[in-house]
CSV table of C-alpha atoms in Angstrom, one decimal:
chain,number,residue,atom,x,y,z
A,2,ASP,CA,83.4,111.8,87.2
A,3,ILE,CA,83.5,114.1,90.2
A,4,VAL,CA,84.3,117.7,89.0
A,5,MET,CA,86.5,119.8,91.3
A,6,THR,CA,86.4,123.6,90.8
A,7,GLN,CA,88.7,126.0,92.7
A,8,SER,CA,88.4,129.7,93.2
A,9,PRO,CA,90.1,132.0,92.6
A,10,ASP,CA,92.5,130.9,89.9
A,11,SER,CA,95.1,133.2,91.4
A,12,LEU,CA,95.5,135.2,94.6
A,13,ALA,CA,97.9,137.8,95.9
A,14,VAL,CA,98.2,138.3,99.6
A,15,SER,CA,100.5,140.4,101.8
A,16,LEU,CA,103.0,138.7,104.1
A,17,GLY,CA,101.4,138.0,107.4
A,18,GLU,CA,97.9,138.2,106.1
A,19,ARG,CA,95.3,135.5,105.6
A,20,ALA,CA,94.9,133.5,102.4
A,21,THR,CA,91.8,131.6,101.6
A,22,ILE,CA,91.3,129.2,98.7
A,23,ASN,CA,88.0,127.6,97.9
A,24,CYS,CA,87.1,124.2,96.3
A,25,LYS,CA,83.8,122.9,95.2
A,26,SER,CA,83.0,119.3,94.3
A,27,SER,CA,80.2,118.1,92.2
A,28,PRO,CA,78.8,115.8,93.5
A,29,SER,CA,79.5,115.5,97.2
A,30,VAL,CA,82.6,113.8,98.5
A,31,LEU,CA,81.2,113.1,101.9
A,32,TYR,CA,80.9,109.4,102.6
A,33,ARG,CA,78.0,109.2,105.1
A,34,THR,CA,78.9,105.8,106.4
A,35,ASN,CA,82.0,107.1,108.2
A,36,ASN,CA,81.2,110.8,108.0
A,37,ASN,CA,84.5,111.5,106.2
A,38,ASN,CA,85.1,113.9,103.4
A,39,TYR,CA,87.4,112.4,100.9
A,40,LEU,CA,89.1,115.7,100.1
A,41,ALA,CA,92.8,116.5,100.2
A,42,TRP,CA,94.9,119.7,99.6
A,43,TYR,CA,98.3,119.8,98.0
A,44,GLN,CA,101.0,122.5,97.6
A,45,GLN,CA,103.2,122.5,94.6
A,46,LYS,CA,106.3,124.7,94.2
A,47,PRO,CA,108.0,125.2,90.9
A,48,GLY,CA,110.0,122.2,89.7
A,49,GLN,CA,108.8,120.1,92.6
A,50,PRO,CA,106.2,117.4,93.0
A,51,PRO,CA,103.0,118.2,95.0
A,52,LYS,CA,103.1,117.9,98.7
A,53,LEU,CA,100.2,116.7,100.8
A,54,LEU,CA,99.0,119.3,103.3
A,55,ILE,CA,95.5,118.2,104.4
A,56,TYR,CA,93.5,115.0,104.1
A,57,TRP,CA,89.9,114.2,105.3
A,58,ALA,CA,89.3,117.8,104.4
A,59,SER,CA,90.7,119.1,107.7
A,60,THR,CA,93.4,116.8,109.0
A,61,ARG,CA,96.8,118.3,108.7
A,62,GLU,CA,99.6,115.9,107.5
A,63,SER,CA,102.5,115.4,109.8
A,64,GLY,CA,105.0,118.2,109.7
A,65,VAL,CA,102.7,120.7,108.0
A,66,PRO,CA,102.8,124.1,109.8
A,67,ASP,CA,99.7,124.8,111.8
A,68,ARG,CA,99.1,128.0,109.9
A,69,PHE,CA,97.6,125.7,107.2
A,70,SER,CA,94.0,124.6,108.0
A,71,GLY,CA,91.2,122.9,106.0
A,72,SER,CA,87.5,123.1,106.5
A,73,GLY,CA,84.2,122.3,104.8
A,74,SER,CA,82.0,119.4,104.2
A,75,GLY,CA,80.0,117.8,101.4
A,76,THR,CA,80.6,119.9,98.4
A,77,ASP,CA,82.3,123.1,99.7
A,78,PHE,CA,85.8,123.3,101.1
A,79,THR,CA,88.3,125.9,102.1
A,80,LEU,CA,92.1,125.9,102.6
A,81,THR,CA,93.2,128.8,104.8
A,82,ILE,CA,96.7,130.0,105.5
A,83,SER,CA,96.4,132.1,108.6
A,84,SER,CA,99.6,134.2,108.2
A,85,LEU,CA,101.2,134.1,104.8
A,86,GLN,CA,104.9,133.4,104.7
A,87,ALA,CA,107.2,133.9,101.8
A,88,GLU,CA,107.8,130.1,101.5
A,89,ASP,CA,104.0,129.6,100.9
A,90,VAL,CA,104.2,131.0,97.4
A,91,ALA,CA,103.0,128.0,95.3
A,92,VAL,CA,100.1,126.5,93.4
A,93,TYR,CA,97.5,124.8,95.6
A,94,TYR,CA,95.3,121.9,94.4
A,95,CYS,CA,92.3,120.2,96.0
A,96,GLN,CA,91.7,116.6,95.1
A,97,GLN,CA,88.9,114.2,95.7
A,98,TYR,CA,89.7,110.6,96.5
A,99,TYR,CA,86.1,109.5,97.0
A,100,SER,CA,85.8,107.6,93.7
A,101,THR,CA,87.9,106.9,90.7
A,102,PRO,CA,88.9,108.6,88.5
A,103,TYR,CA,90.4,110.7,91.3
A,104,THR,CA,90.2,114.3,90.2
A,105,PHE,CA,92.0,117.5,91.0
A,106,GLY,CA,90.9,121.1,90.9
A,107,GLN,CA,92.6,123.3,88.3
A,108,GLY,CA,94.9,124.9,90.9
A,109,THR,CA,95.2,128.3,92.6
A,110,ARG,CA,98.4,130.3,92.2
A,111,LEU,CA,99.3,132.1,95.4
A,112,GLU,CA,101.6,135.1,95.3
A,113,ILE,CA,102.9,137.8,97.6
A,114,LYS,CA,101.3,141.2,97.2
B,4,GLN,CA,113.1,108.0,105.1
B,5,VAL,CA,110.3,106.8,102.8
B,6,GLN,CA,111.3,107.5,99.2
B,7,LEU,CA,110.0,107.0,95.7
B,8,VAL,CA,112.7,107.5,93.1
B,9,GLN,CA,111.7,107.6,89.4
B,10,SER,CA,113.7,106.8,86.3
B,11,GLY,CA,115.2,109.5,84.1
B,12,ALA,CA,113.8,111.7,81.4
B,13,GLU,CA,112.7,110.2,78.1
B,14,VAL,CA,112.3,111.5,74.6
B,15,LYS,CA,110.1,109.4,72.3
B,16,LYS,CA,108.6,109.6,68.8
B,17,PRO,CA,104.9,109.6,68.2
B,18,GLY,CA,103.5,106.1,68.2
B,19,ALA,CA,106.3,104.7,70.5
B,20,SER,CA,105.9,103.4,74.0
B,21,VAL,CA,107.6,104.6,77.3
B,22,GLN,CA,108.1,102.9,80.6
B,23,VAL,CA,108.6,104.9,83.8
B,24,SER,CA,109.8,103.2,86.9
B,25,CYS,CA,109.3,104.1,90.5
B,26,LYS,CA,111.7,102.6,93.0
B,27,THR,CA,110.4,102.6,96.6
B,28,SER,CA,112.3,102.3,99.9
B,29,GLU,CA,111.9,102.4,103.6
B,30,TYR,CA,108.4,101.1,103.9
B,31,THR,CA,106.5,97.8,103.2
B,32,PHE,CA,105.9,98.0,99.5
B,33,ALA,CA,102.9,95.7,99.5
B,34,ASP,CA,100.9,97.7,102.1
B,35,TYR,CA,100.3,100.9,100.0
B,36,TYR,CA,98.8,101.6,96.6
B,37,ILE,CA,101.0,103.3,94.0
B,38,HIS,CA,99.2,106.0,91.9
B,39,TRP,CA,100.4,107.6,88.7
B,40,VAL,CA,99.7,111.2,88.0
B,41,ARG,CA,100.8,113.4,85.1
B,42,GLN,CA,101.2,117.1,84.6
B,43,ALA,CA,101.4,118.6,81.1
B,44,PRO,CA,103.6,121.7,80.8
B,45,GLY,CA,102.0,124.6,82.6
B,46,GLN,CA,98.9,122.6,83.4
B,47,GLY,CA,97.3,120.9,86.3
B,48,LEU,CA,97.4,117.4,87.7
B,49,GLU,CA,95.8,114.4,86.0
B,50,TRP,CA,95.3,111.0,87.7
B,51,MET,CA,96.1,108.0,85.5
B,52,GLY,CA,95.4,105.1,87.7
B,53,TRP,CA,96.6,102.9,90.6
B,54,ILE,CA,98.2,99.6,91.3
B,55,ASP,CA,97.9,97.5,94.4
B,56,PRO,CA,101.4,96.2,94.9
B,57,ASN,CA,100.2,93.3,97.1
B,58,ILE,CA,98.1,91.5,94.5
B,59,GLY,CA,98.8,93.5,91.3
B,60,ASP,CA,95.2,94.7,90.9
B,61,THR,CA,94.9,97.9,88.9
B,62,ASP,CA,92.4,100.7,88.2
B,63,TYR,CA,92.9,102.9,85.2
B,64,ALA,CA,91.3,106.2,84.3
B,65,GLN,CA,89.0,105.6,81.3
B,66,LYS,CA,91.0,108.1,79.3
B,67,PHE,CA,94.0,105.9,79.3
B,68,GLN,CA,92.3,102.5,79.1
B,69,GLY,CA,94.0,100.4,76.4
B,70,ARG,CA,97.2,102.5,76.4
B,71,VAL,CA,98.4,102.3,80.0
B,72,THR,CA,99.7,99.3,81.9
B,73,MET,CA,100.8,99.4,85.5
B,74,THR,CA,102.9,96.6,86.9
B,75,ARG,CA,105.1,96.0,89.9
B,76,ASP,CA,108.1,93.8,90.9
B,77,THR,CA,107.8,93.1,94.5
B,78,SER,CA,111.3,91.6,94.7
B,79,ILE,CA,112.8,95.0,94.0
B,80,THR,CA,109.9,97.1,95.4
B,81,THR,CA,109.5,98.9,92.1
B,82,ALA,CA,106.3,100.0,90.3
B,83,TYR,CA,106.2,100.6,86.6
B,84,MET,CA,103.9,102.6,84.3
B,85,ASP,CA,103.9,101.8,80.5
B,86,LEU,CA,102.2,104.1,78.1
B,87,SER,CA,101.9,103.1,74.5
B,88,ARG,CA,100.9,104.8,71.2
B,89,LEU,CA,102.4,108.0,72.4
B,90,ARG,CA,101.1,111.3,71.0
B,91,SER,CA,102.5,114.8,71.3
B,92,ASP,CA,99.9,115.7,74.0
B,93,ASP,CA,101.4,112.9,76.2
B,94,THR,CA,104.3,115.3,76.8
B,95,ALA,CA,104.3,115.8,80.5
B,96,VAL,CA,105.9,115.1,83.8
B,97,TYR,CA,104.8,111.8,85.2
B,98,TYR,CA,104.7,111.2,88.9
B,99,CYS,CA,104.3,108.1,91.0
B,100,ALA,CA,102.7,108.7,94.4
B,101,ARG,CA,102.0,106.5,97.4
B,102,GLY,CA,98.5,106.1,98.7
B,103,HIS,CA,98.3,107.4,102.2
B,104,GLY,CA,97.7,104.5,104.6
B,105,GLU,CA,95.1,106.3,106.7
B,106,SER,CA,93.1,108.1,104.1
B,107,GLY,CA,94.0,107.2,100.5
B,108,ALA,CA,95.3,110.7,99.7
B,109,PHE,CA,98.8,110.7,98.1
B,110,ASP,CA,101.4,111.3,100.9
B,111,ILE,CA,104.7,110.6,99.2
B,112,TRP,CA,105.6,111.5,95.7
B,113,GLY,CA,108.4,110.7,93.3
B,114,GLN,CA,110.5,113.4,91.9
B,115,GLY,CA,108.8,113.2,88.5
B,116,THR,CA,109.9,111.9,85.1
B,117,LYS,CA,109.7,114.2,82.1
B,118,VAL,CA,108.5,112.5,79.0
B,119,THR,CA,108.7,114.4,75.7
B,120,VAL,CA,107.0,113.1,72.6
B,121,SER,CA,108.3,114.8,69.5
B,122,SER,CA,109.0,113.8,65.9
């Protein structure tokens, strides 16, 4: 199984500041035939289902604010929120959909400092 | 808009079975996989498996092999997840989610169904 490890487990950032969440996969989730990274990011607020933010590691889902961006390739990935808003308080998960069983990171809790 | 609406909360005794339904609407049911994901209280997300609504093929996480069955009824665009021989550690919120047409990530999620297993 592909293991997904996020860091940090929790993060407190001031409003308007940048938030960065890291995700490492073992092994790689880069499919060399099409050069796509099979990596997604989700946001989950309390009492709600997860919401897809980013797929292919860096493609923003329709309707997602452009302050959210994803980067990385192979085994190391980053979700960045460029200017934190109050509504961004949530738990964020990375997920690989390279091979089954699809696996998620343990989650990163983002709070306001 | 595209929606996945799940059945209501369930309370079951250990050893029993549960079925969760996922009614889809406003898209072509056969064109997108349905995945099932669960979340134990205060815990992270765990993928259970998928079903291809077009032909009924399934792929289950090894952890659930022999206990989970995923089916669908194309006439009512509904997917089902049956979990048998329930244990207390099956207590969780169970989600269905649609496989994203372009990538395979999960783009639309049901609201979740809370399943409590308790004697």
